[in-house]
Short mmCIF file of C-alpha atoms and ligand atoms in Angstrom, two decimals:
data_model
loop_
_atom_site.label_atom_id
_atom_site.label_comp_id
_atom_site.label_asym_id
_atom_site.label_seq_id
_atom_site.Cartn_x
_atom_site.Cartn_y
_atom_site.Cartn_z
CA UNK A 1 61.18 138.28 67.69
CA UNK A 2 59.67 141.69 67.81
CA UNK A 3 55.56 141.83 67.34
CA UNK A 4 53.96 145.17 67.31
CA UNK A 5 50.13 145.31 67.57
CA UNK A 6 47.43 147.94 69.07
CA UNK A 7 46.19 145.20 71.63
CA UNK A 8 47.95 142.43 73.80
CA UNK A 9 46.61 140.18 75.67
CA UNK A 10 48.61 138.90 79.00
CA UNK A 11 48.11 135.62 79.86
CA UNK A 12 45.15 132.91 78.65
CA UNK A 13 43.20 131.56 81.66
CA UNK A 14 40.00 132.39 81.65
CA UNK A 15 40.17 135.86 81.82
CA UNK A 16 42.91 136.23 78.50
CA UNK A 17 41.35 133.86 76.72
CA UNK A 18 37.93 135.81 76.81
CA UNK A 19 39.00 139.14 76.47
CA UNK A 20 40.75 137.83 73.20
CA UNK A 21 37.60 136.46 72.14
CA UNK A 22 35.50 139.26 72.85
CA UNK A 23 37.48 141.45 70.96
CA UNK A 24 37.59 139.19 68.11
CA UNK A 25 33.34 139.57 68.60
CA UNK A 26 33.82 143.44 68.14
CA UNK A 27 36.25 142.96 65.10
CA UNK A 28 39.77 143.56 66.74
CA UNK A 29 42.91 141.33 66.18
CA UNK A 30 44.71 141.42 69.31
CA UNK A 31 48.13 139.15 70.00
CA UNK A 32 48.15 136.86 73.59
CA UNK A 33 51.17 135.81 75.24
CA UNK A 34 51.51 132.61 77.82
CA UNK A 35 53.94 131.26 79.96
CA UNK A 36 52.28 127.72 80.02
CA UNK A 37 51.80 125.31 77.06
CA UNK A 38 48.26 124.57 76.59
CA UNK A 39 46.48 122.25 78.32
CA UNK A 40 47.83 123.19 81.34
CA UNK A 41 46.36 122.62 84.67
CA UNK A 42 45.40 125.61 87.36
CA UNK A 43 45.10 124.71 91.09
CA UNK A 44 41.39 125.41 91.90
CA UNK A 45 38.14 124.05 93.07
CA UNK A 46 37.20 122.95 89.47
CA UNK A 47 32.82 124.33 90.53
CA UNK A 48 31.93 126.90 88.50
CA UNK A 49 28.68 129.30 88.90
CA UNK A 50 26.08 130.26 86.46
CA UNK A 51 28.05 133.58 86.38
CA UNK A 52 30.49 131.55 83.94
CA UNK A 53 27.67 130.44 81.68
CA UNK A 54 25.69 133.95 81.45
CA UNK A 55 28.84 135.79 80.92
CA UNK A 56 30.10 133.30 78.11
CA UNK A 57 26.59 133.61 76.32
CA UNK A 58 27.02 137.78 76.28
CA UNK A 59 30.32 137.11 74.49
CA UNK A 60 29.25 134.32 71.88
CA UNK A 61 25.75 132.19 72.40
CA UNK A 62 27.59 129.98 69.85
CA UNK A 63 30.72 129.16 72.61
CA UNK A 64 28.10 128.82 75.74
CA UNK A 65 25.99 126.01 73.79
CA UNK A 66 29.76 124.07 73.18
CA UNK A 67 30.49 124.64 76.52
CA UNK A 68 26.92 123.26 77.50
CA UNK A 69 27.12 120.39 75.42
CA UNK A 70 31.02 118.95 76.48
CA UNK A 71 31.39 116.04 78.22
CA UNK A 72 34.18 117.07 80.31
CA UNK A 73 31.79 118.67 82.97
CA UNK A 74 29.33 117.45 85.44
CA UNK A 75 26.19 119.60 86.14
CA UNK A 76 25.28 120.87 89.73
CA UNK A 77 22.26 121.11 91.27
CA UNK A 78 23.02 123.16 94.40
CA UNK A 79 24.89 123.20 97.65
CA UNK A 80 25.16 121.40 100.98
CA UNK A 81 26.31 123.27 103.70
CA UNK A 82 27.80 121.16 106.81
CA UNK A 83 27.76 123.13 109.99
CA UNK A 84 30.83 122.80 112.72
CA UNK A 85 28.03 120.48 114.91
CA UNK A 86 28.13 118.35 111.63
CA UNK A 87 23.94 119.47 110.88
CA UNK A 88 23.90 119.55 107.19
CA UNK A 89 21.50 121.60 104.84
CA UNK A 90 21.11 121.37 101.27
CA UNK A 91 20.03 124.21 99.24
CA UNK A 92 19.14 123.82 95.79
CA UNK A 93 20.03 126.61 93.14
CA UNK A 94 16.67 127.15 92.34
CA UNK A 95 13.42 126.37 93.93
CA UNK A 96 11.34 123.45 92.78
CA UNK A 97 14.60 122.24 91.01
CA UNK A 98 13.30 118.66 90.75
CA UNK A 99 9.96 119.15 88.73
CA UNK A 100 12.06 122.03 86.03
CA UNK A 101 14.85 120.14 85.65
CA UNK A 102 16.80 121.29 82.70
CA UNK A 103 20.48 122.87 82.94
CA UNK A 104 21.36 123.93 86.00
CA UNK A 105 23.92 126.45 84.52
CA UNK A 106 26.44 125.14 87.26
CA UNK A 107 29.16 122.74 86.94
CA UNK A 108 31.58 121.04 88.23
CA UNK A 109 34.84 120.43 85.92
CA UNK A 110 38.74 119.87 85.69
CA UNK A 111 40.32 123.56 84.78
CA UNK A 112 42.34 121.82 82.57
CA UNK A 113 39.31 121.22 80.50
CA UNK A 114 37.80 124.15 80.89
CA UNK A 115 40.69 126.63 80.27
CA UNK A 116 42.04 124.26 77.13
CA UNK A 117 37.99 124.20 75.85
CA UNK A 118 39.07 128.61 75.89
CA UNK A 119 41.75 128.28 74.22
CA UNK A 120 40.82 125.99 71.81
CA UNK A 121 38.24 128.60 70.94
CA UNK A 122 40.99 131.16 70.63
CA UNK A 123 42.75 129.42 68.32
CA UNK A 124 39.86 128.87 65.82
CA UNK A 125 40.15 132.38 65.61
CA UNK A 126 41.86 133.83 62.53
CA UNK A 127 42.22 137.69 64.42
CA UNK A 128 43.75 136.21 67.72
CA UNK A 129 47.31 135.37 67.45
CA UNK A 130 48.71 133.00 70.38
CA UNK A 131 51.70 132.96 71.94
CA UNK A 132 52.19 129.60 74.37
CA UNK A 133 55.49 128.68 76.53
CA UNK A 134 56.29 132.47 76.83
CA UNK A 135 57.27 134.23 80.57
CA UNK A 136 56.52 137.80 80.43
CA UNK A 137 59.04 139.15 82.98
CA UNK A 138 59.46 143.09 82.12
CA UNK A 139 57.07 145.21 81.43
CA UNK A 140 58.64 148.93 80.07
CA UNK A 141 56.45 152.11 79.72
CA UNK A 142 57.42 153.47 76.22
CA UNK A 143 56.13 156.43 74.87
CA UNK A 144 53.24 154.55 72.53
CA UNK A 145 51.62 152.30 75.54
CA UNK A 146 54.43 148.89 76.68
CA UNK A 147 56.54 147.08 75.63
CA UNK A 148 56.55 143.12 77.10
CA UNK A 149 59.37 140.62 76.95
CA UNK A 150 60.54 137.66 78.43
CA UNK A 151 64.11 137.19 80.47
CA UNK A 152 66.66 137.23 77.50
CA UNK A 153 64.41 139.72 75.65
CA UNK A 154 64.28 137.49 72.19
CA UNK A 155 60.41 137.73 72.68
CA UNK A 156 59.22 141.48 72.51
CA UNK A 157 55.83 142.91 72.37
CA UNK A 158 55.51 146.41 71.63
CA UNK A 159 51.65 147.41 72.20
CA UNK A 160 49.18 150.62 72.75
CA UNK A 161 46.92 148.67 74.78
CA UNK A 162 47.54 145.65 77.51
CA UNK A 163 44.79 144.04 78.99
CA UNK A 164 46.38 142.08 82.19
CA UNK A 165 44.93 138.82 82.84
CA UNK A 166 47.89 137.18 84.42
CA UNK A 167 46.93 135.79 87.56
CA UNK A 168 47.30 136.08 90.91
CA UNK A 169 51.10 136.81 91.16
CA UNK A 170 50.85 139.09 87.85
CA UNK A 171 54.12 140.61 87.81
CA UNK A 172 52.26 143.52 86.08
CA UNK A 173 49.91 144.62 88.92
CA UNK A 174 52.92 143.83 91.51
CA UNK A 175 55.33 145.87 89.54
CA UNK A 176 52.88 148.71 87.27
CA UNK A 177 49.51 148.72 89.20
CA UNK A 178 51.67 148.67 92.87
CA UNK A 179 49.42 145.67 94.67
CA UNK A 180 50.33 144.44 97.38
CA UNK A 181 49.20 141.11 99.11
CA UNK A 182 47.29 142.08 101.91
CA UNK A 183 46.78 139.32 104.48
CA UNK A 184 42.90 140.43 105.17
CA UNK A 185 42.15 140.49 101.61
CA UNK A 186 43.80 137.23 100.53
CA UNK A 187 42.77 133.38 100.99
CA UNK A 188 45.35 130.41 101.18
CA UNK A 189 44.00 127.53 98.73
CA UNK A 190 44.97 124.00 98.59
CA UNK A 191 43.67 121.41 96.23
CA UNK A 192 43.59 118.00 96.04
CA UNK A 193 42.09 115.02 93.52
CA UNK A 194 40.61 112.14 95.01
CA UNK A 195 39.22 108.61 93.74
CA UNK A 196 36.88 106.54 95.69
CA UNK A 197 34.71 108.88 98.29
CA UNK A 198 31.76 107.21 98.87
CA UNK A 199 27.81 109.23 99.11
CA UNK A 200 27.68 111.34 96.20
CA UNK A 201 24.89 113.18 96.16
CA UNK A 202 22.33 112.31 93.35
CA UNK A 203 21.96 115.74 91.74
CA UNK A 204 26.15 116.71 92.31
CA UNK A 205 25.26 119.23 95.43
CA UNK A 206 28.94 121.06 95.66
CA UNK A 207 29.58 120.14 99.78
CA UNK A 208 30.83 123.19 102.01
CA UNK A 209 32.16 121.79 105.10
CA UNK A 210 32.40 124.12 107.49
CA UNK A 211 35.19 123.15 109.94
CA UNK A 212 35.54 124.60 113.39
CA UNK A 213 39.49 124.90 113.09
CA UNK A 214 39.30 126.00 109.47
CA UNK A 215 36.79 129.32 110.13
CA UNK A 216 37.25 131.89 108.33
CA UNK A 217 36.99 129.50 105.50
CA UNK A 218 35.89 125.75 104.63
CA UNK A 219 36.86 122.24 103.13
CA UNK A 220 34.70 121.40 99.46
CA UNK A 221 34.14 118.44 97.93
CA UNK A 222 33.35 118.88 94.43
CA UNK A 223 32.70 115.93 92.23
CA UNK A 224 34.11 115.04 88.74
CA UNK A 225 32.95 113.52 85.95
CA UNK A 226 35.24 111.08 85.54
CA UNK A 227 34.42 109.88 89.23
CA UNK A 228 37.48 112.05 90.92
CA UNK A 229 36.72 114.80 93.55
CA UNK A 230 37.93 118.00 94.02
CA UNK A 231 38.68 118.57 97.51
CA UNK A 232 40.75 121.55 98.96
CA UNK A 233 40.75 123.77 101.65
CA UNK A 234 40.31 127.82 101.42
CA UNK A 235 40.98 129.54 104.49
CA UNK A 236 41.63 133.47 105.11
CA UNK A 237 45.68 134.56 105.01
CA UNK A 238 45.57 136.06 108.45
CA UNK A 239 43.93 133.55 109.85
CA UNK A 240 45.82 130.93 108.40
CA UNK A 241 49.35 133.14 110.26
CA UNK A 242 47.27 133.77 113.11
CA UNK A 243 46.36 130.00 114.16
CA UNK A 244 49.37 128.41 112.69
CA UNK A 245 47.43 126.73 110.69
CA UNK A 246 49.35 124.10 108.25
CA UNK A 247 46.65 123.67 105.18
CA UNK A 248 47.99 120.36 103.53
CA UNK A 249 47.61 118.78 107.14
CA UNK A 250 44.54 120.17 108.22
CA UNK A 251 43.01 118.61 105.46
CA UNK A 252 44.78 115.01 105.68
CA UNK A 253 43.26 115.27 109.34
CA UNK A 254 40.43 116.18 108.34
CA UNK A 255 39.16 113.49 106.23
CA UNK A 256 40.96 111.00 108.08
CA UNK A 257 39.56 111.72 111.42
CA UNK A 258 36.34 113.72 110.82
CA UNK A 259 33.59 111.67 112.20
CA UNK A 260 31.26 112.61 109.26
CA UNK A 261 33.74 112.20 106.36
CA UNK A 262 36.42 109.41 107.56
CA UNK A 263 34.21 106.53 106.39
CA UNK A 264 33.66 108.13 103.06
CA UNK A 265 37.38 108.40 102.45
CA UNK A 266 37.98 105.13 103.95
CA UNK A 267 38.63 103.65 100.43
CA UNK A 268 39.54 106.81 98.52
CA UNK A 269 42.94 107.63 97.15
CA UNK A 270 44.97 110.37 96.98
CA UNK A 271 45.82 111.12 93.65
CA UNK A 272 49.15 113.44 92.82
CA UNK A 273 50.09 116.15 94.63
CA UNK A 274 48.58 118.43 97.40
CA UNK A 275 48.84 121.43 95.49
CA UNK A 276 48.43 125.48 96.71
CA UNK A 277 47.81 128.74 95.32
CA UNK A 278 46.46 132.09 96.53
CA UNK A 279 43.01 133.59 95.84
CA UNK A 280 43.32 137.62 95.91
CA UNK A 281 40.00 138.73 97.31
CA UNK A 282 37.67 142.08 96.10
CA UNK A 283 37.17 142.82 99.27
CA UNK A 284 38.58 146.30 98.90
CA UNK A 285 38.45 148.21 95.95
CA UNK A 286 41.43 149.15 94.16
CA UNK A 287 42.09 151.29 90.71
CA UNK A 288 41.97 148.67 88.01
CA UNK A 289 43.42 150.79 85.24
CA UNK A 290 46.14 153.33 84.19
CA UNK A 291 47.51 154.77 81.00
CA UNK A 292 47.47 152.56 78.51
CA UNK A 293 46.40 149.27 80.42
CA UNK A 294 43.16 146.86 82.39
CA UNK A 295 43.70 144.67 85.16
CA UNK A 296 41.50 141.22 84.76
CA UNK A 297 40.45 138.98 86.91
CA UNK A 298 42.65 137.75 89.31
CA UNK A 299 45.19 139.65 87.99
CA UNK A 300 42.54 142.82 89.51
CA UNK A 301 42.41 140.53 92.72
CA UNK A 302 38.28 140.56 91.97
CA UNK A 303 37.70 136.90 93.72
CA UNK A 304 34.58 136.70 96.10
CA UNK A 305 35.28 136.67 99.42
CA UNK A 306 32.90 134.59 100.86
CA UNK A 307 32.66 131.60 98.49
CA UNK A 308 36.21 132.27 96.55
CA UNK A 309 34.67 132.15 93.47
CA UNK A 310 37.25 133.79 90.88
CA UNK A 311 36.33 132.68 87.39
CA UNK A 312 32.75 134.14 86.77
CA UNK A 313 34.05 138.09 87.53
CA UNK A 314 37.41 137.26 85.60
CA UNK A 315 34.89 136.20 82.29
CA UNK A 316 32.80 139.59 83.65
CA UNK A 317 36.11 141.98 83.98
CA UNK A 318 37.58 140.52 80.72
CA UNK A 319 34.38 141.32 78.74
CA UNK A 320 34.09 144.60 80.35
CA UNK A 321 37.80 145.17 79.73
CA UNK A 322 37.55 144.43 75.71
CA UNK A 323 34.56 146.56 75.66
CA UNK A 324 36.25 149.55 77.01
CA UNK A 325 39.11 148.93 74.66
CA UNK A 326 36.99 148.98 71.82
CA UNK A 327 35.70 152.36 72.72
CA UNK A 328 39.35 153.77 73.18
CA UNK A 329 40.67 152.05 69.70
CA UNK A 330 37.59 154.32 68.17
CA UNK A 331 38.67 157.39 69.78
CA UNK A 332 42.79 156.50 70.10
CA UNK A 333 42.71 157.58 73.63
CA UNK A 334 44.49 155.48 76.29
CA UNK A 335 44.68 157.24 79.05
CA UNK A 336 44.12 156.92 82.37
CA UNK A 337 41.79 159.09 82.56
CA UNK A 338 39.56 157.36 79.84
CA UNK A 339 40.26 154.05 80.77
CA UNK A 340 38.10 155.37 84.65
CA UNK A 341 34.98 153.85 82.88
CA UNK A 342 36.47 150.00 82.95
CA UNK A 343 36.52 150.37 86.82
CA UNK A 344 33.30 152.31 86.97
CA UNK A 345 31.94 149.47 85.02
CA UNK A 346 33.38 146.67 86.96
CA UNK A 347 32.63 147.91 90.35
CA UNK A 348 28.84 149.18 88.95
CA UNK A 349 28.15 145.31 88.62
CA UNK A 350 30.48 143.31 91.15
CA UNK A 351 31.23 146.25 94.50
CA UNK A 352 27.58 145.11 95.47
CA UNK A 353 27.99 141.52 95.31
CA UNK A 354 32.16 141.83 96.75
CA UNK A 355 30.71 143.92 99.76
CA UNK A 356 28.01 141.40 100.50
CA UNK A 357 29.81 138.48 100.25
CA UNK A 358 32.92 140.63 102.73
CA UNK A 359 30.74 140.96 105.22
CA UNK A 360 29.14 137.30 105.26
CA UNK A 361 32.72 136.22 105.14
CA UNK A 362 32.76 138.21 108.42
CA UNK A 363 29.92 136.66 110.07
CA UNK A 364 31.51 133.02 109.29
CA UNK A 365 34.07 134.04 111.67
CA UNK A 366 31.92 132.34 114.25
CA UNK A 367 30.91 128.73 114.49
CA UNK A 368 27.81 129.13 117.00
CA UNK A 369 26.46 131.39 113.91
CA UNK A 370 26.37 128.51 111.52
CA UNK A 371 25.22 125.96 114.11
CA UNK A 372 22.40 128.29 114.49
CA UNK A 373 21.41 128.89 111.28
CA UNK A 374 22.03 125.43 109.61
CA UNK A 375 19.70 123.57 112.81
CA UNK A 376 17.10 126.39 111.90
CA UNK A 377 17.24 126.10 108.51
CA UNK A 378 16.86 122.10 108.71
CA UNK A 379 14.00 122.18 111.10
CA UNK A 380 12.11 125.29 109.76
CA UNK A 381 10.82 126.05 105.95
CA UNK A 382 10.47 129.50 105.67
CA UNK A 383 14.80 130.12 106.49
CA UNK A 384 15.73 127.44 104.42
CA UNK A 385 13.31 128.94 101.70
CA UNK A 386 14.97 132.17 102.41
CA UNK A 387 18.30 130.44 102.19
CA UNK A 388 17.18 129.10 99.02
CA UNK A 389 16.49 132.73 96.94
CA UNK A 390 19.56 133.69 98.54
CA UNK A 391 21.45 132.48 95.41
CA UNK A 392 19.00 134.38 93.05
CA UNK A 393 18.35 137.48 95.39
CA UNK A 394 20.86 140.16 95.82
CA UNK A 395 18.34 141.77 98.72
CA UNK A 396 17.89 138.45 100.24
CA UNK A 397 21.70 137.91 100.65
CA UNK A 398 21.62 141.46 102.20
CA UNK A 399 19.30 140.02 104.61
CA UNK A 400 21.64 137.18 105.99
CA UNK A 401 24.52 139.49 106.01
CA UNK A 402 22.53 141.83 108.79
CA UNK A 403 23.33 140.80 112.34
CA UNK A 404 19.51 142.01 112.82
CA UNK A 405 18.49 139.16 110.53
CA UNK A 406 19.61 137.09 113.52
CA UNK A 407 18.48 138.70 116.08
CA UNK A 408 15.48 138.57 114.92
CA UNK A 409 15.52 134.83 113.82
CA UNK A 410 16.30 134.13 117.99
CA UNK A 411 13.16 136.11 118.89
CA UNK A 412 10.77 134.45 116.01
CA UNK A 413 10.21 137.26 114.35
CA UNK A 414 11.72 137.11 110.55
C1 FAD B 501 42.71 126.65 95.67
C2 FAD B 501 41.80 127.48 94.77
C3 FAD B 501 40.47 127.11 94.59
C4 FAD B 501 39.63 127.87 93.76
N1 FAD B 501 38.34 127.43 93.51
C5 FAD B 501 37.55 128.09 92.66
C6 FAD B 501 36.28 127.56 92.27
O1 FAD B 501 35.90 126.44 92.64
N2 FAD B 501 35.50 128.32 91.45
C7 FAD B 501 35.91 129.54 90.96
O2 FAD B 501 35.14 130.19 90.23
N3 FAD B 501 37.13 130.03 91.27
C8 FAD B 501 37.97 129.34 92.09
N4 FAD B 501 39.24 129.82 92.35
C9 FAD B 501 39.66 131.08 91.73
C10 FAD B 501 40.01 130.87 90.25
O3 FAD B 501 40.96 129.84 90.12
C11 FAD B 501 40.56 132.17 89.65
O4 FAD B 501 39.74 133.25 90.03
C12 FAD B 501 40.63 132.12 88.11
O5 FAD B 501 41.57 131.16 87.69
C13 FAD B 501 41.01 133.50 87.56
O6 FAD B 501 41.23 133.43 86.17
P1 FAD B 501 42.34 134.37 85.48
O7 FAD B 501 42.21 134.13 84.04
O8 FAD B 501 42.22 135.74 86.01
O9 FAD B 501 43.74 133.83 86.02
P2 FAD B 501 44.44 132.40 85.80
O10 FAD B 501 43.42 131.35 85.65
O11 FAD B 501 45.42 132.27 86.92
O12 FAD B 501 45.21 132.53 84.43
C14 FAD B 501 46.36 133.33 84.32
C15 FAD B 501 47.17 132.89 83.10
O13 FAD B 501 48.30 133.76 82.98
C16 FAD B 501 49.47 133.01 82.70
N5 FAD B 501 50.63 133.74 83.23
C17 FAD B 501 50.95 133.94 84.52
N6 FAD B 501 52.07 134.66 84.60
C18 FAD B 501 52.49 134.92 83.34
C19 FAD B 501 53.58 135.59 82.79
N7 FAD B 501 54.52 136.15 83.58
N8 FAD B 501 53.71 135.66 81.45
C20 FAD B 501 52.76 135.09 80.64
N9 FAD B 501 51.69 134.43 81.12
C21 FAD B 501 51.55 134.33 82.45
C22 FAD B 501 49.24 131.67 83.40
O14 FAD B 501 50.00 130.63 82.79
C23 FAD B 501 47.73 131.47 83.23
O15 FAD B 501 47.43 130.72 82.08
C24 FAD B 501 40.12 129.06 93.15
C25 FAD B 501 41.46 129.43 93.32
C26 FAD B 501 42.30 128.63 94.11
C27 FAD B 501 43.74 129.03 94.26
#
C-alpha cells in the first residue's frame, strides 16, 4: 500500500493522537501510523498534571469534559514529599483545597486508558485516518517532504509534512534530527503495579519518596482507581552508571525493607512484570524542526527534569506543532527555515519551566537539602505556604531553585 497525503502523523500516544486532533480542529485531514494495536499499554507513572487537562481544553472543551467525566481515573489532590530522614510533608495543589473542593485537574490513571480514551477520539474523526500494528523503520528525504515505510516496504507513506511523535527511541530524531542519548539529560524509569498497599491517603496525594540511595531521583506511589498502585522508580542515567545502581532491585529493597513503607507492602502483591523505559529530559535545548518535519513530545526529548513529567508538554508541543503546520499548509512552505517558529514557540512557553525544574533537579542531588527543607516546612507555615504556591507560581519555584533561598532560610530571614 502506497498513501500519499500533505500531513502524517508518526505514532499515537499522546502526543500523535493530539496533533491529529488538533488538526482535525483547524480543518486538516492528516493520516497516523502506529506500531502498536490499540489499547496498548506505555510504561509510566500513570499521574498526570493539570498541564494535561488545560492543554486538552485549548484543543476541544468538548474532549476535556469526556476526559473529566471517565471513570477510568482517580482525582489528586496534591503531593507528599518523604524526605531521606523519612519527615514527610504534604502539599496540596492549591491552597484551601478542602473548603473549594471541586476538580482538582490532576489525576491519577492507567496509560492504557488514557492513551486508548485519545485514540478513541481519533477515530470518531472522519478527517483522521489511522493506521495501527504498523513499524515505521525508514524514513527517506524525497524531493516533496518523506516518504515512511515499514521493513518489507508494503506500507508506504509519501507526505509534505511529518509531525514526529514517536517516542523516546523515535527512530526519526535518532536517524533525521541526529539525537543522541545523553546520560545527563536522560532518566532510567521502572514501573511496577501493585495490589494491597495499605494508608492511602484520603484525597489521592501522589507520594514522592525521596530515597537516600536513589538521589538524583525518587520512588512514587501513585494510586489507581481500581485499587492498584503505580509504583516505579526514576533515577538520573549517570547516576544510575555512576553508583551501579540496579533499578528493579532497588525498588524490591526498598519496599521490602524501608522502615516507613515495609508494613504497607506487607500484604501487597506484585502484579506482572517490573517493566523499564527511558524518559529523555529538556534539560538542554535542541532544534526541534527541519525541512519538512516537528519533533513532539518525547520524541523532542521535552520531559521535565525534576518531576519527569512527559505527557502535559507532549499535549503542549503537539498542539503547537499542528498549529505551525496549519500556517505552512496556508503558505506551502516547509522549510526549515519556516518551521523556526514551532521551536520559538515551544521553548517561549516550556525553556522557563525546563530550566527551573534542571536546576531543582540539581539541588536534589543532596539529601541534607531535603531533610532541611521538609523538617522546616513541617514545623513552620510560612515555607510550607511557600511550598504550597510553588505549584501555581513560576517566581516562587525560582525562589526554591536559588541556593540564597536557603541560605537565607538557615539565618531566619525568608
Ligand atoms: C517509567 C516512566 C514513568 C513516567 N511517569 C510519568 C508520569 O507519571 N507523568 C507524566 O506526565 N509523564 C510520565 N512519564 C513520561 C511519559 O510517559 C511520556 O512523556 C509520554 O508518554 C510522551 O508521550 P508521546 O506521545 O510523546 O510518546 P509515547 O507515549 O511514547 O507514544 C509514542 C507512540 O509512538 C509509537 N511508535 C513508536 N515507534 C514507532 C514506530 N517506529 N513506528 C510507528 N509508531 C511508533 C508507539 O507505539 C507509541 O504509541 C514517564 C515515563 C517513564 C518511562
Amino acid at each position: 500500500m502506497k498513501l500519499e497525503t500533505t500531513v502524517c502523523v508518526l505514532g499515537a500516544g499522546p502526543a500523535g493522537s493530539c496533533a491529529a486532533l488538533q488538526l482535525a480542529k483547524l480543518g486538516i485531514d492528516c493520516i497516523v501510523v502506529d506500531k502498536a494495536s490499540f489499547p496498548r499499554d506505555k510504561v509510566c507513572g500513570d499521574a498526570l498534571s493539570s498541564k494535561v487537562l488545560t492543554q486538552l481544553k485549548k484543543i476541544d472543551e468538548n474532549i476535556a469534559k469526556r476526559l473529566q467525566s471517565s471513570i477510568f481515573k482517580k482525582d489528586s489532590w496534591g503531593v507528599t514529599f518523604i524526605a531521606p530522614n523519612n519527615i514527610s510533608l504534604e502539599i496540596p495543589y492549591a491552597p484551601n483545597y478542602l473548603e473549594k473542593k471541586g476538580d482538582p485537574g490532576s489525576f491519577v490513571c492507567k496509560r492504557i486508558d488514557f492513551d486508548h480514551f485519545l485514540f478513541r477520539e481519533m477515530k470518531m474523526n472522519p478527517g483522521i485516518h489511522v493506521y495501527e500494528s504498523i513499524d515505521i523503520v525508514k524514513q527517506v528525504r524525497t524531493e516533496n517532504g518523506y516518504l515512511l515505510s515499514n521493513a518489507s516496504g508494503n506500507f508506504q507513506v509519501q507526505a509534505k509534512m511529518i509531525i514526529v511523535a514517536n517516542g523516546a527511541q523515535s527512530p526519526f530524531t535518532k536517524e533525521i534530527a541526529g539525537f543522541k542519548v545523553e546520560h545527563k539529560h536522560y532518566i532510567a524509569g521502572i514501573r511496577a503495579y501493585y495490589s494491597g498497599i495499605k494508608e492511602i491517603h484520603d484525597d489521592n496525594f501522589i507520594e514522592l519518596h525521596f530515597l537516600e540511595n536513589v538521589l538524583p531521583g525518587y520512588l512514587w506511589i501513585f494510586h489507581l482507581p481500581n485499587g492498584e498502585a503505580n509504583v516505579g522508580i526514576g533515577m538520573l542515567s549517570k547516576s544510575v552508571a555512576r553508583k551501579k545502581i540496579n533499578l528493579k532491585k532497588s525498588l524490591l529493597d526498598a519496599v521490602q525493607n524501608t522502615p516507613e513503607l515495609k508494613d504497607r507492602f506487607a500484604k501487597a502483591n506484585l502484579l506482572g512484570k517490573i517493566q523499564g523505559y527511558g524518559l529523555p529530559l529538556g534539560s538542554k535545548k535542541r532544534k526541534l524542526h527541519g525541512d519538512h518535519y516537528v519533533l513532539t513530545g518525547d520524541a523532542g526529548f521535552l520531559i521535565d527534569p525534576f518531576s519527569g513529567e512527559g505527557i502535559g508538554n507532549a499535549i503542549y508541543s503537539a498542539r503547537i506543532a499542528a498549529i505551525t503546520v496549519a500556517e505552512a499548509i496556508s503558505r506551502d512552505d516547509y522549510s526549515d527555515n519556516f518551521l523556526e517558529r514551532y521551536d520559538r514557540e515551544v521553548y517561549r512557553v516550556l525553556w522557563p519551566e525546563l530550566q527551573l525544574s534542571h536546576k531543582l533537579q540539581k539541588l536534589a542531588r543532596s539529601s541534607w537539602l531535603f531533610n532541611f527543607l521538609l523538617r522546616l516546612g513541617s514545623k513552620n507555615k510560612q515555607v510550607k505556604a511557600l511550598m504550597i504556591s510553588m505549584f501555581h507560581e513560576v517566581n516562587i519555584r525560582k525562589k526554591l531553585a536559588s541556593p540564597m533561598f536557603y541560605v537565607k532560610l538557615l539565618f531566619n530571614k525568608s
